[in-house]
PDB file of C-alpha atoms in Angstrom:
ATOM      1  CA  MET A   1     -76.639 -91.073 -30.499  1.00  0.00           C
ATOM      2  CA  THR A   2     -75.031 -87.703 -31.113  1.00  0.00           C
ATOM      3  CA  PRO A   3     -77.408 -84.701 -31.219  1.00  0.00           C
ATOM      4  CA  ARG A   4     -76.859 -81.866 -33.651  1.00  0.00           C
ATOM      5  CA  ILE A   5     -74.715 -78.923 -32.579  1.00  0.00           C
ATOM      6  CA  ARG A   6     -76.658 -75.811 -33.498  1.00  0.00           C
ATOM      7  CA  ALA A   7     -73.688 -73.438 -33.648  1.00  0.00           C
ATOM      8  CA  LEU A   8     -72.008 -75.620 -36.277  1.00  0.00           C
ATOM      9  CA  ASP A   9     -75.208 -75.807 -38.341  1.00  0.00           C
ATOM     10  CA  ALA A  10     -75.495 -72.007 -38.261  1.00  0.00           C
ATOM     11  CA  LEU A  11     -71.844 -71.550 -39.200  1.00  0.00           C
ATOM     12  CA  ARG A  12     -72.260 -74.019 -42.070  1.00  0.00           C
ATOM     13  CA  GLY A  13     -75.302 -72.089 -43.294  1.00  0.00           C
ATOM     14  CA  PHE A  14     -73.290 -68.880 -43.153  1.00  0.00           C
ATOM     15  CA  ALA A  15     -70.574 -70.503 -45.285  1.00  0.00           C
ATOM     16  CA  VAL A  16     -73.154 -71.733 -47.812  1.00  0.00           C
ATOM     17  CA  ALA A  17     -74.498 -68.177 -48.184  1.00  0.00           C
ATOM     18  CA  GLY A  18     -71.008 -66.736 -48.608  1.00  0.00           C
ATOM     19  CA  ILE A  19     -70.036 -69.365 -51.167  1.00  0.00           C
ATOM     20  CA  MET A  20     -73.141 -68.477 -53.175  1.00  0.00           C
ATOM     21  CA  LEU A  21     -72.079 -64.820 -53.314  1.00  0.00           C
ATOM     22  CA  VAL A  22     -68.495 -65.581 -54.317  1.00  0.00           C
ATOM     23  CA  ASN A  23     -69.464 -68.223 -56.909  1.00  0.00           C
ATOM     24  CA  THR A  24     -71.965 -65.861 -58.536  1.00  0.00           C
ATOM     25  CA  TRP A  25     -69.246 -63.219 -58.787  1.00  0.00           C
ATOM     26  CA  GLN A  26     -66.474 -65.547 -59.972  1.00  0.00           C
ATOM     27  CA  HIS A  27     -68.423 -67.147 -62.784  1.00  0.00           C
ATOM     28  CA  ALA A  28     -69.516 -63.918 -64.409  1.00  0.00           C
ATOM     29  CA  PRO A  29     -66.304 -61.846 -64.716  1.00  0.00           C
ATOM     30  CA  HIS A  30     -66.675 -58.344 -66.070  1.00  0.00           C
ATOM     31  CA  LYS A  31     -64.523 -55.428 -67.174  1.00  0.00           C
ATOM     32  CA  PRO A  32     -64.139 -52.669 -66.256  1.00  0.00           C
ATOM     33  CA  ARG A  33     -64.152 -53.642 -62.606  1.00  0.00           C
ATOM     34  CA  THR A  34     -66.436 -51.861 -60.166  1.00  0.00           C
ATOM     35  CA  GLY A  35     -66.403 -51.249 -56.446  1.00  0.00           C
ATOM     36  CA  ILE A  36     -68.476 -54.413 -55.942  1.00  0.00           C
ATOM     37  CA  ASP A  37     -65.764 -56.479 -57.645  1.00  0.00           C
ATOM     38  CA  SER A  38     -63.052 -54.955 -55.476  1.00  0.00           C
ATOM     39  CA  THR A  39     -65.076 -55.424 -52.281  1.00  0.00           C
ATOM     40  CA  ILE A  40     -65.858 -59.088 -52.928  1.00  0.00           C
ATOM     41  CA  GLU A  41     -62.267 -59.845 -53.916  1.00  0.00           C
ATOM     42  CA  ALA A  42     -60.797 -58.085 -50.883  1.00  0.00           C
ATOM     43  CA  LEU A  43     -63.255 -59.178 -48.180  1.00  0.00           C
ATOM     44  CA  PHE A  44     -65.126 -62.320 -49.262  1.00  0.00           C
ATOM     45  CA  GLN A  45     -63.304 -64.344 -51.909  1.00  0.00           C
ATOM     46  CA  SER A  46     -61.496 -67.415 -50.475  1.00  0.00           C
ATOM     47  CA  ARG A  47     -62.987 -66.783 -47.000  1.00  0.00           C
ATOM     48  CA  PHE A  48     -65.820 -69.295 -47.030  1.00  0.00           C
ATOM     49  CA  TYR A  49     -64.302 -72.501 -48.409  1.00  0.00           C
ATOM     50  CA  PRO A  50     -61.822 -72.639 -45.496  1.00  0.00           C
ATOM     51  CA  ILE A  51     -64.764 -72.372 -43.073  1.00  0.00           C
ATOM     52  CA  PHE A  52     -66.676 -75.060 -44.938  1.00  0.00           C
ATOM     53  CA  SER A  53     -63.607 -77.317 -45.076  1.00  0.00           C
ATOM     54  CA  LEU A  54     -62.972 -76.894 -41.357  1.00  0.00           C
ATOM     55  CA  LEU A  55     -66.575 -77.838 -40.613  1.00  0.00           C
ATOM     56  CA  PHE A  56     -66.302 -80.862 -42.902  1.00  0.00           C
ATOM     57  CA  GLY A  57     -63.375 -82.146 -40.854  1.00  0.00           C
ATOM     58  CA  MET A  58     -65.330 -81.566 -37.652  1.00  0.00           C
ATOM     59  CA  SER A  59     -68.357 -83.401 -39.014  1.00  0.00           C
ATOM     60  CA  VAL A  60     -66.195 -86.407 -39.900  1.00  0.00           C
ATOM     61  CA  VAL A  61     -65.273 -86.814 -36.220  1.00  0.00           C
ATOM     62  CA  LEU A  62     -68.975 -86.936 -35.311  1.00  0.00           C
ATOM     63  CA  PHE A  63     -69.718 -89.355 -38.148  1.00  0.00           C
ATOM     64  CA  LEU A  64     -66.892 -91.693 -37.172  1.00  0.00           C
ATOM     65  CA  ARG A  65     -68.169 -91.891 -33.604  1.00  0.00           C
ATOM     66  CA  ARG A  66     -71.527 -93.261 -34.694  1.00  0.00           C
ATOM     67  CA  ALA A  67     -70.759 -95.049 -37.964  1.00  0.00           C
ATOM     68  CA  GLY A  68     -67.095 -96.093 -38.213  1.00  0.00           C
ATOM     69  CA  ARG A  69     -64.508 -95.964 -40.988  1.00  0.00           C
ATOM     70  CA  LEU A  70     -66.157 -98.311 -43.490  1.00  0.00           C
ATOM     71  CA  ARG A  71     -69.271 -96.172 -43.608  1.00  0.00           C
ATOM     72  CA  LEU A  72     -67.088 -93.076 -43.927  1.00  0.00           C
ATOM     73  CA  VAL A  73     -65.461 -94.612 -47.018  1.00  0.00           C
ATOM     74  CA  ALA A  74     -68.901 -95.240 -48.514  1.00  0.00           C
ATOM     75  CA  ARG A  75     -70.015 -91.719 -47.622  1.00  0.00           C
ATOM     76  CA  LEU A  76     -66.993 -90.141 -49.326  1.00  0.00           C
ATOM     77  CA  LEU A  77     -67.291 -92.338 -52.422  1.00  0.00           C
ATOM     78  CA  TRP A  78     -70.899 -91.294 -52.886  1.00  0.00           C
ATOM     79  CA  LEU A  79     -69.891 -87.670 -52.349  1.00  0.00           C
ATOM     80  CA  PHE A  80     -67.427 -88.139 -55.200  1.00  0.00           C
ATOM     81  CA  CYS A  81     -70.316 -89.353 -57.366  1.00  0.00           C
ATOM     82  CA  PHE A  82     -72.345 -86.256 -56.488  1.00  0.00           C
ATOM     83  CA  GLY A  83     -69.331 -84.181 -57.515  1.00  0.00           C
ATOM     84  CA  LEU A  84     -69.031 -85.956 -60.859  1.00  0.00           C
ATOM     85  CA  ALA A  85     -72.698 -85.295 -61.554  1.00  0.00           C
ATOM     86  CA  GLN A  86     -72.255 -81.632 -60.650  1.00  0.00           C
ATOM     87  CA  HIS A  87     -69.147 -81.375 -62.831  1.00  0.00           C
ATOM     88  CA  ALA A  88     -71.318 -82.075 -65.871  1.00  0.00           C
ATOM     89  CA  PHE A  89     -72.748 -78.552 -65.611  1.00  0.00           C
ATOM     90  CA  TYR A  90     -70.378 -76.760 -63.228  1.00  0.00           C
ATOM     91  CA  GLU A  91     -66.632 -77.097 -63.641  1.00  0.00           C
ATOM     92  CA  GLY A  92     -65.859 -75.214 -60.437  1.00  0.00           C
ATOM     93  CA  GLU A  93     -67.291 -77.917 -58.154  1.00  0.00           C
ATOM     94  CA  VAL A  94     -65.298 -78.969 -55.094  1.00  0.00           C
ATOM     95  CA  LEU A  95     -67.170 -82.100 -54.020  1.00  0.00           C
ATOM     96  CA  THR A  96     -64.742 -84.386 -55.849  1.00  0.00           C
ATOM     97  CA  ASP A  97     -61.857 -82.604 -54.098  1.00  0.00           C
ATOM     98  CA  TYR A  98     -63.580 -83.027 -50.751  1.00  0.00           C
ATOM     99  CA  ALA A  99     -64.097 -86.735 -51.393  1.00  0.00           C
ATOM    100  CA  PHE A 100     -60.550 -87.302 -52.648  1.00  0.00           C
ATOM    101  CA  TYR A 101     -58.820 -85.453 -49.817  1.00  0.00           C
ATOM    102  CA  GLY A 102     -61.192 -87.034 -47.346  1.00  0.00           C
ATOM    103  CA  LEU A 103     -60.148 -90.508 -48.430  1.00  0.00           C
ATOM    104  CA  ALA A 104     -56.469 -89.569 -48.730  1.00  0.00           C
ATOM    105  CA  LEU A 105     -56.143 -87.689 -45.433  1.00  0.00           C
ATOM    106  CA  LEU A 106     -59.126 -87.928 -43.133  1.00  0.00           C
ATOM    107  CA  LEU A 107     -59.082 -91.704 -43.006  1.00  0.00           C
ATOM    108  CA  PRO A 108     -55.385 -91.855 -41.991  1.00  0.00           C
ATOM    109  CA  ALA A 109     -55.900 -88.907 -39.647  1.00  0.00           C
ATOM    110  CA  SER A 110     -58.774 -90.720 -37.966  1.00  0.00           C
ATOM    111  CA  PHE A 111     -56.256 -93.122 -36.428  1.00  0.00           C
ATOM    112  CA  LEU A 112     -54.583 -90.147 -34.755  1.00  0.00           C
ATOM    113  CA  SER A 113     -57.878 -89.139 -33.188  1.00  0.00           C
ATOM    114  CA  ALA A 114     -57.438 -91.868 -30.584  1.00  0.00           C
ATOM    115  CA  GLY A 115     -54.323 -90.085 -29.317  1.00  0.00           C
ATOM    116  CA  PRO A 116     -53.742 -86.580 -27.947  1.00  0.00           C
ATOM    117  CA  PRO A 117     -55.647 -83.917 -29.943  1.00  0.00           C
ATOM    118  CA  PHE A 118     -52.404 -81.984 -30.407  1.00  0.00           C
ATOM    119  CA  LEU A 119     -51.222 -84.714 -32.784  1.00  0.00           C
ATOM    120  CA  LEU A 120     -54.099 -83.874 -35.119  1.00  0.00           C
ATOM    121  CA  LEU A 121     -53.443 -80.166 -34.711  1.00  0.00           C
ATOM    122  CA  ALA A 122     -49.773 -80.621 -35.620  1.00  0.00           C
ATOM    123  CA  ALA A 123     -50.746 -82.819 -38.572  1.00  0.00           C
ATOM    124  CA  GLY A 124     -53.173 -80.188 -39.876  1.00  0.00           C
ATOM    125  CA  VAL A 125     -50.626 -77.397 -39.631  1.00  0.00           C
ATOM    126  CA  THR A 126     -48.033 -79.587 -41.348  1.00  0.00           C
ATOM    127  CA  VAL A 127     -50.367 -80.516 -44.207  1.00  0.00           C
ATOM    128  CA  TRP A 128     -51.320 -76.909 -44.781  1.00  0.00           C
ATOM    129  CA  GLY A 129     -47.684 -75.821 -44.567  1.00  0.00           C
ATOM    130  CA  VAL A 130     -46.607 -78.333 -47.196  1.00  0.00           C
ATOM    131  CA  TRP A 131     -49.515 -77.735 -49.560  1.00  0.00           C
ATOM    132  CA  ALA A 132     -50.151 -74.031 -48.967  1.00  0.00           C
ATOM    133  CA  GLY A 133     -50.915 -72.683 -52.382  1.00  0.00           C
ATOM    134  CA  GLY A 134     -54.468 -71.460 -52.209  1.00  0.00           C
ATOM    135  CA  GLY A 135     -57.545 -72.793 -53.967  1.00  0.00           C
ATOM    136  CA  VAL A 136     -58.377 -76.445 -53.351  1.00  0.00           C
ATOM    137  CA  LEU A 137     -54.941 -76.957 -51.782  1.00  0.00           C
ATOM    138  CA  LEU A 138     -56.272 -75.268 -48.657  1.00  0.00           C
ATOM    139  CA  ILE A 139     -58.817 -78.030 -48.227  1.00  0.00           C
ATOM    140  CA  PRO A 140     -56.745 -80.932 -46.833  1.00  0.00           C
ATOM    141  CA  GLY A 141     -55.067 -78.914 -44.097  1.00  0.00           C
ATOM    142  CA  MET A 142     -58.376 -77.394 -42.998  1.00  0.00           C
ATOM    143  CA  PHE A 143     -59.928 -80.867 -42.895  1.00  0.00           C
ATOM    144  CA  VAL A 144     -57.388 -82.107 -40.377  1.00  0.00           C
ATOM    145  CA  LEU A 145     -57.477 -78.859 -38.394  1.00  0.00           C
ATOM    146  CA  GLY A 146     -61.249 -79.288 -38.152  1.00  0.00           C
ATOM    147  CA  MET A 147     -60.785 -82.776 -36.745  1.00  0.00           C
ATOM    148  CA  ALA A 148     -58.287 -81.399 -34.227  1.00  0.00           C
ATOM    149  CA  LEU A 149     -60.641 -78.620 -33.097  1.00  0.00           C
ATOM    150  CA  MET A 150     -63.457 -81.118 -32.642  1.00  0.00           C
ATOM    151  CA  GLN A 151     -61.204 -83.152 -30.398  1.00  0.00           C
ATOM    152  CA  LEU A 152     -59.806 -80.178 -28.487  1.00  0.00           C
ATOM    153  CA  ARG A 153     -63.151 -78.349 -28.057  1.00  0.00           C
ATOM    154  CA  PRO A 154     -61.555 -74.986 -27.120  1.00  0.00           C
ATOM    155  CA  PRO A 155     -63.586 -73.073 -24.514  1.00  0.00           C
ATOM    156  CA  ALA A 156     -65.889 -70.263 -25.598  1.00  0.00           C
ATOM    157  CA  ARG A 157     -63.916 -67.703 -23.564  1.00  0.00           C
ATOM    158  CA  LEU A 158     -61.206 -67.843 -26.264  1.00  0.00           C
ATOM    159  CA  LEU A 159     -63.577 -66.522 -28.925  1.00  0.00           C
ATOM    160  CA  PRO A 160     -63.244 -62.758 -28.173  1.00  0.00           C
ATOM    161  CA  PRO A 161     -59.406 -62.634 -28.202  1.00  0.00           C
ATOM    162  CA  PHE A 162     -59.222 -64.944 -31.217  1.00  0.00           C
ATOM    163  CA  PHE A 163     -61.708 -62.759 -33.088  1.00  0.00           C
ATOM    164  CA  ALA A 164     -59.798 -59.583 -32.214  1.00  0.00           C
ATOM    165  CA  VAL A 165     -56.433 -60.990 -33.312  1.00  0.00           C
ATOM    166  CA  SER A 166     -57.728 -62.560 -36.530  1.00  0.00           C
ATOM    167  CA  ALA A 167     -59.738 -59.460 -37.504  1.00  0.00           C
ATOM    168  CA  LEU A 168     -56.752 -57.174 -36.972  1.00  0.00           C
ATOM    169  CA  ALA A 169     -54.412 -59.523 -38.844  1.00  0.00           C
ATOM    170  CA  SER A 170     -56.878 -59.816 -41.720  1.00  0.00           C
ATOM    171  CA  ALA A 171     -57.295 -56.042 -42.010  1.00  0.00           C
ATOM    172  CA  LEU A 172     -53.536 -55.453 -42.045  1.00  0.00           C
ATOM    173  CA  LEU A 173     -52.925 -58.228 -44.570  1.00  0.00           C
ATOM    174  CA  VAL A 174     -55.671 -57.018 -46.896  1.00  0.00           C
ATOM    175  CA  LEU A 175     -54.128 -53.549 -46.738  1.00  0.00           C
ATOM    176  CA  ALA A 176     -50.700 -55.018 -47.483  1.00  0.00           C
ATOM    177  CA  TRP A 177     -52.111 -57.011 -50.383  1.00  0.00           C
ATOM    178  CA  ALA A 178     -53.889 -53.988 -51.871  1.00  0.00           C
ATOM    179  CA  THR A 179     -50.743 -51.902 -51.519  1.00  0.00           C
ATOM    180  CA  SER A 180     -48.473 -54.561 -53.025  1.00  0.00           C
ATOM    181  CA  LYS A 181     -50.585 -54.713 -56.188  1.00  0.00           C
ATOM    182  CA  SER A 182     -49.477 -51.184 -57.015  1.00  0.00           C
ATOM    183  CA  TRP A 183     -45.762 -52.034 -57.208  1.00  0.00           C
ATOM    184  CA  THR A 184     -45.698 -55.620 -58.452  1.00  0.00           C
ATOM    185  CA  THR A 185     -47.567 -57.993 -60.753  1.00  0.00           C
ATOM    186  CA  PRO A 186     -50.663 -59.912 -59.596  1.00  0.00           C
ATOM    187  CA  ARG A 187     -48.861 -63.187 -60.381  1.00  0.00           C
ATOM    188  CA  ASP A 188     -46.000 -62.388 -58.037  1.00  0.00           C
ATOM    189  CA  PRO A 189     -45.877 -65.283 -55.523  1.00  0.00           C
ATOM    190  CA  ARG A 190     -45.439 -62.801 -52.675  1.00  0.00           C
ATOM    191  CA  VAL A 191     -48.748 -61.164 -53.543  1.00  0.00           C
ATOM    192  CA  TRP A 192     -50.487 -64.531 -53.672  1.00  0.00           C
ATOM    193  CA  THR A 193     -49.021 -65.592 -50.340  1.00  0.00           C
ATOM    194  CA  VAL A 194     -50.185 -62.404 -48.626  1.00  0.00           C
ATOM    195  CA  TYR A 195     -53.647 -62.807 -50.127  1.00  0.00           C
ATOM    196  CA  THR A 196     -53.887 -66.462 -49.056  1.00  0.00           C
ATOM    197  CA  VAL A 197     -52.952 -65.713 -45.453  1.00  0.00           C
ATOM    198  CA  ALA A 198     -55.297 -62.710 -45.474  1.00  0.00           C
ATOM    199  CA  ALA A 199     -58.094 -65.012 -46.639  1.00  0.00           C
ATOM    200  CA  LEU A 200     -57.407 -67.515 -43.868  1.00  0.00           C
ATOM    201  CA  THR A 201     -57.317 -64.881 -41.144  1.00  0.00           C
ATOM    202  CA  GLY A 202     -60.436 -63.357 -42.679  1.00  0.00           C
ATOM    203  CA  ALA A 203     -62.169 -66.743 -42.507  1.00  0.00           C
ATOM    204  CA  ALA A 204     -61.157 -67.010 -38.842  1.00  0.00           C
ATOM    205  CA  ALA A 205     -62.498 -63.519 -38.129  1.00  0.00           C
ATOM    206  CA  LEU A 206     -65.798 -64.158 -39.906  1.00  0.00           C
ATOM    207  CA  SER A 207     -66.401 -67.496 -38.207  1.00  0.00           C
ATOM    208  CA  THR A 208     -65.457 -66.407 -34.687  1.00  0.00           C
ATOM    209  CA  GLY A 209     -67.350 -63.147 -35.145  1.00  0.00           C
ATOM    210  CA  LEU A 210     -70.470 -65.073 -36.131  1.00  0.00           C
ATOM    211  CA  LEU A 211     -70.112 -67.435 -33.174  1.00  0.00           C
ATOM    212  CA  LEU A 212     -69.920 -64.416 -30.861  1.00  0.00           C
ATOM    213  CA  LEU A 213     -72.970 -62.867 -32.519  1.00  0.00           C
ATOM    214  CA  LEU A 214     -74.943 -66.089 -32.083  1.00  0.00           C
ATOM    215  CA  ARG A 215     -74.589 -65.694 -28.313  1.00  0.00           C
ATOM    216  CA  THR A 216     -76.643 -62.458 -28.400  1.00  0.00           C
ATOM    217  CA  ARG A 217     -80.402 -62.026 -28.699  1.00  0.00           C
ATOM    218  CA  PRO A 218     -80.277 -60.822 -32.344  1.00  0.00           C
ATOM    219  CA  GLY A 219     -77.894 -63.690 -33.028  1.00  0.00           C
ATOM    220  CA  ALA A 220     -80.499 -66.179 -31.834  1.00  0.00           C
ATOM    221  CA  ARG A 221     -82.885 -64.925 -34.515  1.00  0.00           C
ATOM    222  CA  LEU A 222     -80.112 -65.069 -37.108  1.00  0.00           C
ATOM    223  CA  SER A 223     -79.358 -68.626 -36.061  1.00  0.00           C
ATOM    224  CA  GLY A 224     -82.944 -69.559 -36.856  1.00  0.00           C
ATOM    225  CA  VAL A 225     -82.287 -68.504 -40.456  1.00  0.00           C
ATOM    226  CA  LEU A 226     -78.823 -70.006 -40.838  1.00  0.00           C
ATOM    227  CA  GLU A 227     -79.346 -73.399 -39.181  1.00  0.00           C
ATOM    228  CA  PRO A 228     -81.750 -74.775 -41.833  1.00  0.00           C
ATOM    229  CA  LEU A 229     -79.357 -73.585 -44.550  1.00  0.00           C
ATOM    230  CA  GLY A 230     -76.543 -75.463 -42.858  1.00  0.00           C
ATOM    231  CA  ARG A 231     -78.525 -78.639 -42.233  1.00  0.00           C
ATOM    232  CA  MET A 232     -79.298 -78.766 -45.966  1.00  0.00           C
ATOM    233  CA  ALA A 233     -75.844 -77.653 -47.088  1.00  0.00           C
ATOM    234  CA  LEU A 234     -75.454 -80.238 -49.876  1.00  0.00           C
ATOM    235  CA  THR A 235     -78.878 -79.490 -51.341  1.00  0.00           C
ATOM    236  CA  ASN A 236     -78.330 -75.737 -51.132  1.00  0.00           C
ATOM    237  CA  TYR A 237     -74.804 -75.883 -52.547  1.00  0.00           C
ATOM    238  CA  LEU A 238     -75.851 -77.929 -55.589  1.00  0.00           C
ATOM    239  CA  THR A 239     -78.982 -75.904 -56.317  1.00  0.00           C
ATOM    240  CA  GLY A 240     -76.990 -72.708 -55.811  1.00  0.00           C
ATOM    241  CA  THR A 241     -74.419 -73.699 -58.431  1.00  0.00           C
ATOM    242  CA  ALA A 242     -77.257 -74.461 -60.859  1.00  0.00           C
ATOM    243  CA  VAL A 243     -78.533 -70.906 -60.330  1.00  0.00           C
ATOM    244  CA  VAL A 244     -75.002 -69.559 -60.886  1.00  0.00           C
ATOM    245  CA  VAL A 245     -74.776 -71.316 -64.258  1.00  0.00           C
ATOM    246  CA  LEU A 246     -78.245 -70.250 -65.393  1.00  0.00           C
ATOM    247  CA  THR A 247     -77.838 -66.587 -64.413  1.00  0.00           C
ATOM    248  CA  ALA A 248     -74.208 -66.143 -65.541  1.00  0.00           C
ATOM    249  CA  PRO A 249     -75.111 -64.437 -68.886  1.00  0.00           C
ATOM    250  CA  LEU A 250     -77.380 -61.951 -67.101  1.00  0.00           C
ATOM    251  CA  VAL A 251     -74.800 -61.153 -64.424  1.00  0.00           C
ATOM    252  CA  HIS A 252     -72.009 -60.869 -66.984  1.00  0.00           C
ATOM    253  CA  ALA A 253     -74.019 -58.338 -69.020  1.00  0.00           C
ATOM    254  CA  ASP A 254     -74.682 -56.102 -66.024  1.00  0.00           C
ATOM    255  CA  ARG A 255     -72.093 -53.322 -66.014  1.00  0.00           C
ATOM    256  CA  THR A 256     -73.065 -52.133 -62.534  1.00  0.00           C
ATOM    257  CA  ARG A 257     -72.445 -55.603 -61.031  1.00  0.00           C
ATOM    258  CA  TRP A 258     -75.327 -55.186 -58.615  1.00  0.00           C
ATOM    259  CA  SER A 259     -76.878 -58.282 -60.193  1.00  0.00           C
ATOM    260  CA  VAL A 260     -74.157 -60.333 -58.460  1.00  0.00           C
ATOM    261  CA  VAL A 261     -75.490 -59.259 -55.087  1.00  0.00           C
ATOM    262  CA  ALA A 262     -79.123 -59.541 -56.186  1.00  0.00           C
ATOM    263  CA  VAL A 263     -78.827 -63.082 -57.558  1.00  0.00           C
ATOM    264  CA  ALA A 264     -76.925 -64.312 -54.505  1.00  0.00           C
ATOM    265  CA  ALA A 265     -79.290 -62.606 -52.031  1.00  0.00           C
ATOM    266  CA  LEU A 266     -82.468 -63.840 -53.715  1.00  0.00           C
ATOM    267  CA  THR A 267     -81.124 -67.379 -54.025  1.00  0.00           C
ATOM    268  CA  VAL A 268     -80.035 -67.568 -50.388  1.00  0.00           C
ATOM    269  CA  ALA A 269     -83.362 -66.086 -49.244  1.00  0.00           C
ATOM    270  CA  ALA A 270     -85.297 -68.663 -51.282  1.00  0.00           C
ATOM    271  CA  GLN A 271     -83.085 -71.474 -49.969  1.00  0.00           C
ATOM    272  CA  ALA A 272     -83.516 -70.317 -46.383  1.00  0.00           C
ATOM    273  CA  LEU A 273     -87.306 -70.279 -46.717  1.00  0.00           C
ATOM    274  CA  PHE A 274     -87.404 -73.645 -48.466  1.00  0.00           C
ATOM    275  CA  SER A 275     -84.984 -75.238 -45.992  1.00  0.00           C
ATOM    276  CA  ARG A 276     -87.002 -74.016 -43.033  1.00  0.00           C
ATOM    277  CA  TRP A 277     -90.239 -75.284 -44.595  1.00  0.00           C
ATOM    278  CA  TRP A 278     -88.739 -78.645 -45.574  1.00  0.00           C
ATOM    279  CA  LEU A 279     -87.206 -79.328 -42.161  1.00  0.00           C
ATOM    280  CA  THR A 280     -90.540 -78.804 -40.438  1.00  0.00           C
ATOM    281  CA  ARG A 281     -91.651 -81.918 -42.300  1.00  0.00           C
ATOM    282  CA  HIS A 282     -88.496 -83.999 -42.736  1.00  0.00           C
ATOM    283  CA  ARG A 283     -85.384 -84.957 -40.779  1.00  0.00           C
ATOM    284  CA  TYR A 284     -82.992 -84.454 -43.710  1.00  0.00           C
ATOM    285  CA  GLY A 285     -82.853 -82.328 -46.832  1.00  0.00           C
ATOM    286  CA  PRO A 286     -83.637 -84.054 -50.157  1.00  0.00           C
ATOM    287  CA  LEU A 287     -80.040 -84.699 -51.214  1.00  0.00           C
ATOM    288  CA  GLU A 288     -78.886 -85.229 -47.621  1.00  0.00           C
ATOM    289  CA  TRP A 289     -81.474 -87.999 -47.311  1.00  0.00           C
ATOM    290  CA  ALA A 290     -80.396 -89.588 -50.618  1.00  0.00           C
ATOM    291  CA  TRP A 291     -76.753 -89.409 -49.504  1.00  0.00           C
ATOM    292  CA  ARG A 292     -77.587 -91.076 -46.203  1.00  0.00           C
ATOM    293  CA  CYS A 293     -79.576 -93.846 -47.888  1.00  0.00           C
ATOM    294  CA  LEU A 294     -76.715 -94.554 -50.285  1.00  0.00           C
ATOM    295  CA  THR A 295     -74.179 -94.538 -47.453  1.00  0.00           C
ATOM    296  CA  TRP A 296     -76.136 -97.071 -45.413  1.00  0.00           C
ATOM    297  CA  PHE A 297     -77.378 -99.028 -48.456  1.00  0.00           C
ATOM    298  CA  GLN A 298     -80.943 -98.909 -47.197  1.00  0.00           C
ATOM    299  CA  ARG A 299     -83.922 -96.603 -47.112  1.00  0.00           C
ATOM    300  CA  VAL A 300     -83.526 -94.344 -44.096  1.00  0.00           C
ATOM    301  CA  PRO A 301     -86.724 -92.971 -42.487  1.00  0.00           C
ATOM    302  CA  ASN A 302     -87.113 -89.268 -43.185  1.00  0.00           C
ATOM    303  CA  GLY A 303     -90.058 -88.411 -40.977  1.00  0.00           C
ATOM    304  CA  LEU A 304     -89.703 -86.180 -37.935  1.00  0.00           C
ATOM    305  CA  GLU A 305     -91.231 -88.569 -35.419  1.00  0.00           C
ATOM    306  CA  SER A 306     -88.898 -91.474 -36.250  1.00  0.00           C
ATOM    307  CA  GLY A 307     -85.771 -89.526 -35.357  1.00  0.00           C
ATOM    308  CA  ARG A 308     -86.858 -86.850 -32.913  1.00  0.00           C
ATOM    309  CA  ASP A 309     -84.458 -87.826 -30.134  1.00  0.00           C
ATOM    310  CA  HIS A 310     -81.468 -88.590 -32.328  1.00  0.00           C
ATOM    311  CA  HIS A 311     -81.586 -85.345 -34.276  1.00  0.00           C
ATOM    312  CA  ARG A 312     -82.739 -82.996 -31.564  1.00  0.00           C
ATOM    313  CA  ALA A 313     -80.877 -79.713 -32.104  1.00  0.00           C
ATOM    314  CA  VAL A 314     -79.245 -78.809 -28.800  1.00  0.00           C
ATOM    315  CA  PRO A 315     -76.468 -76.398 -27.895  1.00  0.00           C
ATOM    316  CA  ASP A 316     -73.117 -77.889 -26.993  1.00  0.00           C
ATOM    317  CA  PRO A 317     -71.884 -76.570 -23.606  1.00  0.00           C
ATOM    318  CA  ARG A 318     -68.374 -76.330 -25.018  1.00  0.00           C
ATOM    319  CA  LEU A 319     -69.474 -74.274 -27.992  1.00  0.00           C
ATOM    320  CA  PRO A 320     -71.153 -70.847 -27.982  1.00  0.00           C
TER     321      PRO A 320
END
């Protein structure tokens, strides 16, 4: 049985928190714009879904190793159902996109996983290159790249140079994007391309920067907060979008826009506390457990004792 990889759980929790901030901001637009709007657009928007998509591709590799392709099909079909249910109250959901692209690309890509990892890497770059257009079209390429990274397992010594390069590239591209808005229209495809690449390099900088931080003593404490969020990512994502919908009128009416930060921060704090409490009593989050039961077509035990060895959270020696 495959144990959990704590660094990936923490990174997933970080992405869940970032998505909450961006979704709260996106679904309560306001004019005139404030410094908070400009900061979120320049530094956070479109940075967290690439991270989440990459991790989804990585998790599929782990799932395939213990469950096989037929169970993966069932898992993705049920994810699509979760997305349809969410769509009833939140049109911006991405679960249906994840399920669709998972079936369309991850299943075929799984046959490449038996070969050299560079085949998956080339496939991911090709998919992203063909479909590069931002939004949900970033998802399929990141899925396959995630599978490739899980196969390659790059050594931790590459984190510092990769962080430095991606952070510098992101800063320069954000500056270029902000400058270009002054002499062209926001709908200019050149502006969108610069912003998309800036978002991807920003996602790389945020994720590698977090992985480096997790290797420090303060990072260990931060990991204790982020890991439960990541282990209950589906539960936290769906409950977070419900909060976004319910608080949208309040956030929209706030001219200072500080309510965007307040709603996101309070929600993530409540989710972190609840996730930590829940996982001291259960192996899986509420919706994660339901998803697992549906995937396996049976009631899966959700007590700690029944799965202590299988779900023991241990560090991976090839990850920070």
